[in-house]
Coordinates of C-alpha atoms in Angstrom, one line a residue:
Chain A
M487 CA 19.3 19.9 -41.6
F488 CA 22.1 19.7 -39.1
S489 CA 25.3 21.6 -39.7
L490 CA 28.7 22.1 -37.9
R491 CA 30.2 25.5 -38.4
S492 CA 33.5 27.2 -37.7
N493 CA 32.1 30.7 -38.5
P494 CA 29.5 32.7 -36.5
I495 CA 25.9 31.6 -36.8
D496 CA 23.6 34.0 -38.8
R497 CA 20.1 33.6 -37.3
E498 CA 18.4 35.6 -40.1
E499 CA 19.7 33.4 -42.7
L500 CA 18.5 30.3 -40.9
I501 CA 15.0 31.6 -40.1
A502 CA 14.6 32.5 -43.8
V503 CA 15.1 28.8 -44.7
L504 CA 12.4 27.8 -42.2
K505 CA 9.6 30.0 -43.7
N506 CA 6.6 27.8 -44.3
D507 CA 2.9 28.7 -45.0
K508 CA 1.6 25.6 -43.2
A509 CA 3.4 26.6 -40.0
G510 CA 1.7 28.2 -37.1
A511 CA 4.8 28.4 -34.8
L512 CA 8.5 28.8 -34.9
V513 CA 10.4 28.2 -31.7
V514 CA 14.1 29.1 -31.6
F515 CA 16.6 28.1 -29.0
E516 CA 20.1 29.7 -28.8
G517 CA 22.8 28.4 -26.6
W518 CA 25.3 31.2 -25.7
V519 CA 28.8 31.3 -24.3
R520 CA 28.4 32.7 -20.8
D521 CA 31.0 34.3 -18.5
H522 CA 31.0 31.7 -15.7
N523 CA 31.0 28.0 -15.0
E524 CA 31.0 26.3 -11.6
G525 CA 32.2 29.4 -9.9
K526 CA 35.0 30.3 -12.3
S527 CA 35.0 33.3 -14.6
V528 CA 35.1 32.3 -18.3
S529 CA 36.5 34.5 -21.0
S530 CA 36.1 32.3 -24.0
L531 CA 35.4 28.7 -25.1
E532 CA 36.9 26.3 -27.5
Y533 CA 34.9 23.5 -29.0
Q534 CA 36.4 20.3 -30.4
V535 CA 34.2 18.0 -32.4
Y536 CA 34.4 14.6 -33.9
E537 CA 33.0 15.8 -37.1
S538 CA 31.8 12.7 -39.0
L539 CA 30.2 11.1 -36.0
A540 CA 28.6 14.4 -34.8
Q541 CA 27.2 15.1 -38.2
K542 CA 25.6 11.7 -38.4
E543 CA 24.2 11.8 -34.9
G544 CA 23.0 15.3 -35.3
M545 CA 20.9 14.4 -38.4
K546 CA 19.6 11.4 -36.5
I547 CA 18.4 13.6 -33.6
L548 CA 16.6 16.0 -36.0
D549 CA 15.0 13.1 -37.8
E550 CA 13.7 11.7 -34.5
A551 CA 12.3 15.2 -33.5
R552 CA 10.6 15.7 -36.9
H553 CA 8.6 12.4 -36.5
K554 CA 8.0 12.7 -32.8
F555 CA 6.6 16.3 -32.9
N556 CA 5.1 16.6 -36.4
L557 CA 7.5 19.3 -37.5
H558 CA 7.3 20.9 -41.0
Q559 CA 10.9 22.0 -40.8
V560 CA 13.8 21.9 -38.4
L561 CA 17.3 23.3 -38.4
C562 CA 20.2 23.0 -36.1
A563 CA 23.7 24.6 -36.3
H564 CA 26.5 23.9 -33.9
R565 CA 29.7 25.9 -33.7
F566 CA 33.2 24.5 -33.2
G567 CA 36.5 26.3 -32.7
H568 CA 37.2 29.3 -30.6
L569 CA 34.1 31.2 -29.4
L570 CA 33.9 34.5 -27.4
L571 CA 31.5 35.6 -24.7
G572 CA 28.0 36.1 -26.1
D573 CA 28.6 34.1 -29.2
T574 CA 25.9 31.6 -30.2
A575 CA 27.3 28.1 -29.7
V576 CA 24.2 26.2 -30.8
W577 CA 21.1 27.3 -32.7
I578 CA 17.9 25.3 -33.1
G579 CA 14.7 26.3 -34.9
A580 CA 11.6 24.1 -35.1
V581 CA 8.6 24.9 -37.2
A582 CA 5.2 23.1 -36.6
S583 CA 1.5 23.7 -37.1
H584 CA 1.1 24.2 -33.3
R585 CA 3.3 25.9 -30.8
D586 CA 3.3 23.0 -28.3
D587 CA 5.1 20.7 -30.8
A588 CA 7.6 23.4 -31.6
F589 CA 8.4 24.1 -28.0
K590 CA 8.8 20.4 -27.1
A591 CA 10.9 19.7 -30.2
T592 CA 13.5 22.4 -29.4
R593 CA 13.8 21.1 -25.8
F594 CA 14.1 17.5 -27.0
I595 CA 16.8 18.4 -29.6
I596 CA 19.0 20.4 -27.2
D597 CA 18.8 17.7 -24.5
E598 CA 19.7 15.0 -27.0
I599 CA 22.6 17.0 -28.5
K600 CA 24.1 17.5 -25.0
L601 CA 23.8 13.8 -24.3
R602 CA 24.7 12.3 -27.6
L603 CA 27.0 14.5 -29.6
P604 CA 30.7 13.9 -29.4
I605 CA 31.7 17.5 -28.6
W606 CA 34.3 18.5 -26.1
K607 CA 34.8 22.0 -24.7
K608 CA 37.8 23.8 -23.3
E609 CA 37.1 26.8 -21.1
H610 CA 39.4 29.7 -20.9
Y611 CA 39.2 31.3 -17.5
V612 CA 39.9 34.9 -16.6
S613 CA 42.4 34.2 -13.8
E614 CA 43.3 30.5 -14.2
K615 CA 44.9 28.2 -16.6
A616 CA 42.6 26.9 -19.4
E617 CA 41.4 23.3 -19.1
W618 CA 39.3 20.8 -20.9
V619 CA 36.3 20.1 -18.7
F620 CA 34.6 16.8 -18.1
C621 CA 31.1 18.2 -18.2
K622 CA 28.0 16.1 -17.9
D623 CA 26.4 18.3 -20.5
H624 CA 29.0 17.1 -23.0
H625 CA 29.4 13.5 -22.4
T626 CA 28.6 10.6 -24.7
H627 CA 29.6 6.9 -24.4
V628 CA 32.3 7.7 -26.9
H629 CA 34.6 9.3 -24.3
F630 CA 33.6 7.9 -21.0
H631 CA 36.5 6.7 -19.0
E632 CA 36.0 3.6 -16.9
A633 CA 38.5 4.7 -14.2
D634 CA 36.4 7.9 -13.7
Y635 CA 33.4 5.9 -12.9
Y636 CA 35.1 4.0 -10.0
Q637 CA 37.2 7.0 -8.9
K638 CA 35.6 7.4 -5.4
Q639 CA 35.7 3.7 -4.4
S640 CA 39.3 3.1 -5.5
K641 CA 40.7 3.8 -2.1
L642 CA 38.4 1.1 -0.6
I643 CA 38.5 -1.8 -2.9
S644 CA 40.6 -3.4 -5.7
Q645 CA 38.6 -2.9 -8.8
D646 CA 40.4 -5.7 -10.7
A647 CA 39.1 -8.4 -8.3
I648 CA 35.5 -7.1 -8.6
K649 CA 35.7 -6.8 -12.4
A650 CA 36.9 -10.3 -12.9
A651 CA 34.2 -11.8 -10.7
R652 CA 31.3 -13.9 -12.0
V653 CA 28.2 -13.8 -9.8
L654 CA 24.7 -15.2 -10.0
V655 CA 21.8 -13.2 -8.4
V656 CA 18.8 -15.4 -7.8
G657 CA 15.7 -13.2 -7.7
A658 CA 15.2 -9.6 -8.8
G659 CA 12.6 -8.6 -6.3
G660 CA 12.7 -6.8 -3.0
L661 CA 16.2 -7.9 -2.1
G662 CA 17.4 -8.4 -5.7
C663 CA 16.8 -4.7 -6.6
P664 CA 19.1 -3.1 -4.0
V665 CA 21.6 -6.0 -4.4
L666 CA 21.8 -5.7 -8.2
V667 CA 22.1 -1.9 -8.1
S668 CA 25.0 -2.1 -5.6
L669 CA 26.8 -4.9 -7.4
A670 CA 26.4 -3.3 -10.8
T671 CA 27.5 0.1 -9.8
A672 CA 30.4 -1.3 -7.8
G673 CA 31.6 -2.8 -11.1
V674 CA 31.1 -6.6 -10.6
G675 CA 32.2 -7.6 -14.0
H676 CA 29.8 -10.5 -14.9
I677 CA 26.3 -10.6 -13.3
D678 CA 23.8 -13.3 -14.2
I679 CA 20.2 -12.7 -13.0
I680 CA 17.6 -15.4 -12.8
E681 CA 14.0 -14.4 -12.2
F682 CA 10.7 -15.7 -13.7
D683 CA 8.3 -13.1 -12.4
K684 CA 6.6 -10.2 -14.2
I685 CA 6.4 -6.7 -12.8
S686 CA 3.2 -5.9 -10.9
L687 CA 2.1 -2.5 -9.6
S688 CA 2.4 -3.8 -6.0
N689 CA 6.1 -4.6 -6.5
I690 CA 7.2 -1.1 -7.2
H691 CA 7.2 0.4 -3.7
R692 CA 10.0 -1.9 -2.7
Q693 CA 11.6 -2.7 -6.0
P694 CA 13.0 0.5 -7.4
L695 CA 14.4 -0.9 -10.6
Y696 CA 10.8 -0.9 -11.9
S697 CA 8.2 1.8 -12.5
P698 CA 4.5 1.9 -13.4
E699 CA 5.0 2.1 -17.1
V700 CA 6.6 -1.3 -17.2
V701 CA 3.9 -3.2 -15.3
G702 CA 3.4 -6.6 -17.0
E703 CA 6.9 -6.8 -18.4
K704 CA 9.5 -9.4 -17.4
K705 CA 11.5 -8.3 -14.4
V706 CA 14.7 -9.8 -15.7
V707 CA 14.5 -7.8 -19.0
V708 CA 13.7 -4.5 -17.4
A709 CA 16.4 -5.0 -14.7
K710 CA 19.0 -5.9 -17.2
N711 CA 18.3 -2.8 -19.3
K712 CA 18.3 -0.5 -16.2
L713 CA 21.5 -1.9 -14.8
S714 CA 23.3 -1.7 -18.2
A715 CA 22.3 1.9 -18.3
L716 CA 23.6 2.5 -14.8
N717 CA 27.0 0.9 -15.6
P718 CA 27.9 0.3 -19.3
F719 CA 31.3 -1.2 -18.3
I720 CA 30.0 -4.6 -17.0
H721 CA 28.3 -7.7 -18.6
I722 CA 24.8 -8.6 -17.4
H723 CA 22.9 -11.7 -18.5
G724 CA 19.3 -12.2 -17.7
H725 CA 17.6 -15.6 -17.5
D726 CA 13.8 -15.6 -17.6
K727 CA 13.5 -18.9 -15.7
K728 CA 12.5 -20.3 -12.4
L729 CA 15.4 -21.9 -10.5
D730 CA 14.5 -25.5 -9.8
A731 CA 16.2 -28.8 -9.1
S732 CA 16.6 -29.5 -12.9
N733 CA 18.6 -26.3 -13.6
V734 CA 20.2 -25.2 -10.4
E735 CA 23.6 -26.9 -10.9
K736 CA 23.8 -25.5 -14.5
F737 CA 23.2 -21.9 -13.3
I738 CA 25.6 -21.9 -10.4
S739 CA 28.5 -23.8 -11.9
G740 CA 31.4 -21.6 -12.9
K741 CA 30.4 -18.7 -10.7
D742 CA 32.6 -17.2 -8.0
L743 CA 29.7 -16.3 -5.8
I744 CA 25.9 -16.8 -5.6
L745 CA 23.5 -14.3 -4.0
D746 CA 20.2 -15.7 -2.7
C747 CA 17.6 -12.9 -3.0
T748 CA 14.6 -15.3 -3.2
D749 CA 11.5 -15.2 -1.1
N750 CA 10.8 -18.8 -0.3
L751 CA 12.4 -21.5 1.7
E752 CA 12.2 -24.2 -0.9
T753 CA 14.4 -22.2 -3.3
K754 CA 16.7 -21.1 -0.5
F755 CA 17.3 -24.7 0.6
L756 CA 17.7 -25.9 -3.0
L757 CA 20.3 -23.2 -3.7
H758 CA 22.0 -23.8 -0.4
D759 CA 22.3 -27.6 -1.0
A760 CA 23.5 -27.1 -4.6
C761 CA 26.1 -24.6 -3.5
F762 CA 27.5 -27.1 -1.0
K763 CA 27.4 -29.9 -3.6
L764 CA 29.4 -27.8 -6.1
K765 CA 31.4 -26.0 -3.4
I766 CA 30.4 -22.5 -4.5
P767 CA 30.1 -19.7 -1.9
L768 CA 26.6 -18.3 -1.2
V769 CA 25.5 -15.0 0.4
S770 CA 21.9 -15.4 1.6
A771 CA 19.5 -12.9 3.0
S772 CA 15.9 -12.8 4.2
I773 CA 13.5 -10.4 5.8
Y774 CA 10.5 -10.7 8.1
Q775 CA 8.7 -7.4 8.5
Y776 CA 11.4 -5.0 10.1
E777 CA 13.9 -7.8 10.7
G778 CA 16.5 -9.1 8.4
Q779 CA 19.3 -11.6 8.4
V780 CA 22.4 -12.1 6.3
R781 CA 24.7 -15.2 6.3
T782 CA 27.5 -16.3 4.0
F783 CA 28.0 -20.0 3.4
N784 CA 31.4 -20.9 2.3
P785 CA 31.7 -24.6 1.5
N786 CA 35.5 -24.1 1.3
E787 CA 35.8 -23.0 4.9
I788 CA 34.7 -24.9 8.0
S789 CA 31.8 -22.7 9.1
G790 CA 28.7 -24.9 9.0
C791 CA 25.5 -25.0 6.9
L792 CA 21.8 -24.9 7.5
R793 CA 21.6 -28.6 7.8
C794 CA 24.0 -28.5 10.8
T795 CA 21.3 -26.8 12.9
M796 CA 18.0 -27.7 11.2
D797 CA 16.9 -31.3 11.0
S798 CA 14.3 -31.0 8.3
T799 CA 13.5 -28.6 5.4
P800 CA 10.9 -26.2 6.7
D801 CA 7.7 -25.8 4.8
D802 CA 6.9 -22.5 3.2
A803 CA 3.2 -22.9 3.9
K804 CA 4.0 -22.8 7.6
I805 CA 6.0 -19.6 7.7
G806 CA 4.2 -17.4 5.1
N807 CA 5.8 -14.8 2.7
C808 CA 5.8 -11.1 2.0
N809 CA 2.1 -11.3 0.9
D810 CA 1.2 -12.5 4.3
F811 CA 3.3 -10.4 6.6
G812 CA 4.1 -7.3 4.6
A813 CA 7.3 -5.7 3.4
L814 CA 8.8 -2.2 3.4
G815 CA 11.2 -0.9 0.8
A816 CA 13.4 0.8 3.3
V817 CA 14.0 -2.4 5.2
L818 CA 14.7 -4.4 2.0
G819 CA 17.1 -1.6 1.0
V820 CA 19.0 -1.9 4.2
I821 CA 19.2 -5.7 4.3
G822 CA 19.9 -5.9 0.5
S823 CA 22.7 -3.4 0.7
L824 CA 24.2 -5.3 3.6
Q825 CA 24.0 -8.5 1.5
A826 CA 25.7 -6.7 -1.4
S827 CA 28.4 -5.3 0.8
E828 CA 29.1 -8.8 2.2
A829 CA 29.3 -10.1 -1.4
I830 CA 31.8 -7.3 -2.4
T831 CA 33.9 -8.0 0.7
F832 CA 33.9 -11.7 -0.1
L833 CA 35.0 -11.1 -3.7
Q834 CA 37.8 -9.0 -2.4
N835 CA 39.0 -11.2 0.5
K836 CA 37.6 -14.7 -0.2
T837 CA 35.9 -14.4 3.2
N838 CA 33.7 -11.9 5.2
S839 CA 32.2 -11.4 8.6
T840 CA 29.0 -13.4 8.0
V841 CA 30.9 -16.6 7.2
K842 CA 31.6 -17.0 10.9
E843 CA 28.5 -15.3 12.3
T844 CA 24.9 -14.8 11.1
Y845 CA 24.0 -11.2 11.3
Y846 CA 20.5 -10.2 12.4
F847 CA 19.3 -6.6 12.2
N848 CA 16.0 -5.1 13.4
V849 CA 15.6 -2.0 11.3
K850 CA 12.9 -0.6 13.5
N851 CA 14.6 -0.9 16.9
L852 CA 18.1 -0.6 15.5
T853 CA 19.1 -3.7 17.5
Q854 CA 21.4 -6.4 16.2
M855 CA 22.5 -9.9 17.0
K856 CA 25.5 -11.7 15.8
I857 CA 25.2 -15.4 16.3
K858 CA 28.3 -17.6 15.8
N859 CA 27.6 -20.3 13.2
L860 CA 27.7 -23.9 14.2
K861 CA 29.5 -26.7 12.4
K862 CA 28.1 -30.2 13.2
A863 CA 30.6 -33.0 13.1
N864 CA 30.3 -35.2 10.1
C865 CA 27.6 -33.1 8.5
E866 CA 26.8 -34.7 5.1
C867 CA 25.7 -31.4 3.5
C868 CA 28.9 -29.6 4.6
N869 CA 30.9 -32.5 3.0
G870 CA 29.0 -32.0 -0.3
N871 CA 27.0 -35.2 -0.1
V872 CA 23.7 -33.7 -1.0
E873 CA 21.0 -35.0 -3.2
I874 CA 19.2 -32.4 -5.2
Q875 CA 15.6 -33.6 -5.2
Q876 CA 13.6 -33.2 -8.3
V877 CA 10.1 -32.0 -7.8
D878 CA 8.2 -32.9 -11.0
F879 CA 4.7 -31.9 -10.3
E880 CA 5.3 -28.2 -10.6
V881 CA 4.7 -26.6 -14.1
S882 CA 5.4 -23.2 -15.5
A883 CA 2.7 -21.1 -17.2
D884 CA 4.3 -21.9 -20.6
E885 CA 4.3 -25.7 -19.9
M886 CA 0.7 -25.5 -18.8
K887 CA -0.4 -24.0 -22.1
V888 CA 0.8 -27.1 -24.1
M889 CA -0.6 -29.8 -21.7
N890 CA -4.4 -29.5 -22.5
A891 CA -5.0 -29.2 -18.8
V892 CA -8.0 -28.2 -16.6
F893 CA -7.1 -25.0 -14.8
V894 CA -8.4 -24.6 -11.2
D895 CA -7.9 -21.3 -9.5
V896 CA -8.1 -21.9 -5.7
R897 CA -7.4 -18.4 -4.6
E898 CA -11.0 -17.7 -3.5
M899 CA -11.8 -21.4 -2.9
D900 CA -11.7 -23.9 -0.1
D901 CA -9.2 -26.8 -0.4
S902 CA -12.2 -29.2 -0.9
I903 CA -12.8 -27.8 -4.4
L904 CA -10.1 -30.3 -5.7
N905 CA -12.4 -33.2 -4.7
D906 CA -14.5 -32.3 -7.7
Y907 CA -11.5 -33.3 -10.0
L908 CA -10.7 -36.7 -8.5
S909 CA -11.9 -38.6 -11.6
E910 CA -10.6 -36.1 -14.1
E911 CA -8.7 -37.8 -16.9
R912 CA -6.9 -34.7 -18.2
P913 CA -4.1 -33.1 -16.1
V914 CA -5.4 -30.6 -13.5
V915 CA -3.2 -27.6 -12.9
V916 CA -3.9 -25.9 -9.5
C917 CA -3.2 -22.2 -9.2
C918 CA -3.0 -20.1 -6.0
N919 CA -1.4 -16.7 -5.3
K920 CA 2.3 -17.6 -5.2
G921 CA 2.4 -21.4 -5.8
I922 CA 2.9 -22.3 -2.2
R923 CA -0.6 -23.4 -1.2
S924 CA -1.2 -25.1 -4.5
K925 CA 2.0 -27.0 -4.1
R926 CA 0.9 -28.3 -0.7
L927 CA -2.5 -29.2 -2.0
V928 CA -1.1 -31.1 -5.0
Q929 CA 1.5 -32.9 -2.9
H930 CA -1.4 -34.1 -0.7
M931 CA -3.5 -35.2 -3.7
R932 CA -0.5 -37.1 -5.2
N933 CA 0.2 -38.8 -1.8
E934 CA -3.4 -40.0 -2.0
G935 CA -2.7 -41.5 -5.4
H936 CA -4.2 -38.8 -7.7
K937 CA -1.3 -38.2 -10.1
Q938 CA -3.3 -36.0 -12.5
F939 CA -2.7 -32.9 -10.2
Y940 CA 0.0 -30.3 -11.0
S941 CA 0.8 -27.0 -9.3
L942 CA 1.4 -23.8 -11.2
S943 CA 4.9 -22.8 -10.2
G944 CA 4.9 -19.2 -8.9
G945 CA 1.1 -19.1 -8.8
A946 CA -1.1 -16.4 -10.4
S947 CA 1.8 -13.9 -10.3
S948 CA 3.6 -15.9 -13.0
L949 CA 0.7 -15.7 -15.4
Chain B
M1147 CA 15.6 -26.0 38.0
K1148 CA 17.7 -23.7 35.8
S1149 CA 17.3 -20.0 35.5
I1150 CA 17.4 -18.9 31.8
S1151 CA 16.4 -16.0 29.6
V1152 CA 14.6 -16.7 26.4
Q1153 CA 14.4 -14.3 23.5
Y1154 CA 12.1 -14.7 20.5
F1155 CA 12.8 -13.7 16.9
A1156 CA 10.4 -12.7 14.0
L1157 CA 7.3 -14.9 13.7
L1158 CA 7.9 -16.4 17.2
R1159 CA 8.0 -13.1 18.9
E1160 CA 4.7 -12.2 17.3
E1161 CA 3.1 -15.4 18.4
A1162 CA 4.6 -15.2 21.9
G1163 CA 3.5 -11.6 22.3
V1164 CA 6.7 -10.8 24.2
E1165 CA 10.3 -10.2 23.0
R1166 CA 12.0 -12.0 25.9
E1167 CA 11.1 -13.7 29.2
N1168 CA 13.1 -14.9 32.2
L1169 CA 12.2 -18.5 33.3
S1170 CA 13.0 -21.2 35.7
V1171 CA 12.8 -24.5 34.0
P1172 CA 13.2 -28.2 34.8
F1173 CA 14.0 -29.3 31.2
K1174 CA 17.1 -31.1 30.1
T1175 CA 17.5 -29.9 26.5
Y1176 CA 16.7 -26.9 24.4
G1177 CA 14.3 -29.1 22.3
E1178 CA 12.3 -30.0 25.4
L1179 CA 12.2 -26.3 26.4
Y1180 CA 10.9 -25.3 22.9
S1181 CA 8.2 -28.0 23.0
H1182 CA 7.1 -26.6 26.4
L1183 CA 7.1 -23.0 25.1
Q1184 CA 5.3 -24.2 21.9
E1185 CA 2.4 -25.4 24.0
K1186 CA 2.5 -22.3 26.2
H1187 CA 2.5 -19.8 23.4
N1188 CA 0.7 -21.8 20.7
F1189 CA 3.6 -21.7 18.3
K1190 CA 2.8 -23.0 14.9
L1191 CA 6.3 -24.2 14.0
S1192 CA 7.3 -27.6 15.2
V1193 CA 10.7 -28.1 16.9
D1194 CA 12.4 -29.5 13.8
M1195 CA 12.0 -26.2 12.0
I1196 CA 13.6 -24.0 14.7
Q1197 CA 17.1 -22.9 15.2
V1198 CA 18.4 -22.2 18.7
A1199 CA 21.2 -19.9 19.7
V1200 CA 22.8 -19.9 23.2
D1201 CA 25.0 -17.0 24.4
D1202 CA 25.4 -15.7 20.9
E1203 CA 26.3 -19.1 19.3
F1204 CA 24.1 -21.5 17.4
A1205 CA 23.5 -24.7 19.4
Q1206 CA 21.8 -27.9 18.7
L1207 CA 18.4 -28.7 20.1
H1208 CA 19.6 -31.9 21.8
H1209 CA 22.3 -29.9 23.7
E1210 CA 21.8 -29.7 27.5
I1211 CA 20.5 -26.4 28.9
A1212 CA 23.2 -24.5 30.7
E1213 CA 22.5 -22.6 33.9
G1214 CA 22.0 -18.9 33.1
A1215 CA 21.8 -19.5 29.4
R1216 CA 20.7 -16.6 27.1
I1217 CA 18.6 -18.5 24.6
V1218 CA 17.2 -17.2 21.3
F1219 CA 14.7 -19.3 19.3
I1220 CA 14.9 -18.4 15.6
P1221 CA 12.3 -19.5 13.1
P1222 CA 13.2 -19.8 9.4
V1223 CA 12.7 -16.5 7.6
A1224 CA 12.2 -16.3 3.9
G1225 CA 10.9 -12.9 2.9
G1226 CA 12.7 -11.1 0.1

């Protein structure tokens, strides 16, 4: 039973109700009015309560505790009105067969009450004017003020511009985690996240949105929940998909800004080309060991593109990825935060420093380079004349399940293993670690005329 | 012959084993210079995958090498 009282709490009366022959333990918690808070002397307290909601929420908390900790009986009384020093403000008694449950239950109940009950307190000080305090012990979503959340950044940025913005973050991994935390807490109003990967134990050291108990779950789901908890004032949409040629235009259209937090060149170039085609600005970042780079592509400004300086699309198989060369959380945190900061500046000013210059930072030596971007005359890509090429021999884990395919895991095998499947009539899905080697092998097989081969997109990490 | 300095970035620095070197070279373009260095250092990446920056500005590989140029060869980087 949960009760709200305007009169003093009588502990003997409450304990009498809790008497139970099955019980081996009674644990009582009492919260008292003390004579100080944050350095000020307090003479008395006044509690205001939103009664109907508090009553309902209080019952809910006790119900949860009863089930969670096998309680025989539980009671809680909360005061409101004017309380004097030493008065009991809240009283909790939990009765269980064993003491451990009773201890845990009282702790759980008081923590939940502080967090969830819509109760405000006004402190009367000995030598100062009384005031209602915003106290983290007494907050609930019912009376959060959005302006308080952004108070410390209001001298730096215009919150309205950020709040109206629609951004897409591609990848919720090593760069995506610091980027998403920074954008969400800054108050970017609409954040879409696209990520197909699941959480593995080896991700967590550099991807602090995730923790060991969610290994195996979808990154996009966990990230969305975590970010929504960090900032309840923004809209976050997660897409459990791999970005590819068939969906890239759909995902980027209508956005104000795209953030490339991917880990492979194929997706980086796809995103880059699609952004120039639809004239949507893109902030791109990458790391290699201790070094990182950040560049913003703005198709609406004459500042060049990747195609201005690179004749062909480089092959992922030739440059490797984080699995090959390693990655450190601190480095990704620095570069991801720079990327997010560039994005916020762009949303504020419609341009930023890395539109004109690509920024390179070596986190180990603390050396930097700023290289002025080059615009090639008559660059087709800059003009938006880009063809988004469809790669149709990559399949997702879900697609593979319905194609009655032979599955070949080449992680521990030589390339020549595929020769055993040259006359296979069913589809052959090749799987490697990240989907890069398998793609190269399948491309080769298909060039030789063996069209039964498919590559598992994302590799074993997507299974 | 032109006196130049060459700096390597990321994967290239690792393959070259040095961060920068000062050279005297007879080549006309940055592309030709890279091909020479590719052979010298056994770089895996072919010239069409490389970006070149000269005196803190991106340049094109067919541009002519300037006397005293500070050159940086930058491979594609994709980690994230």
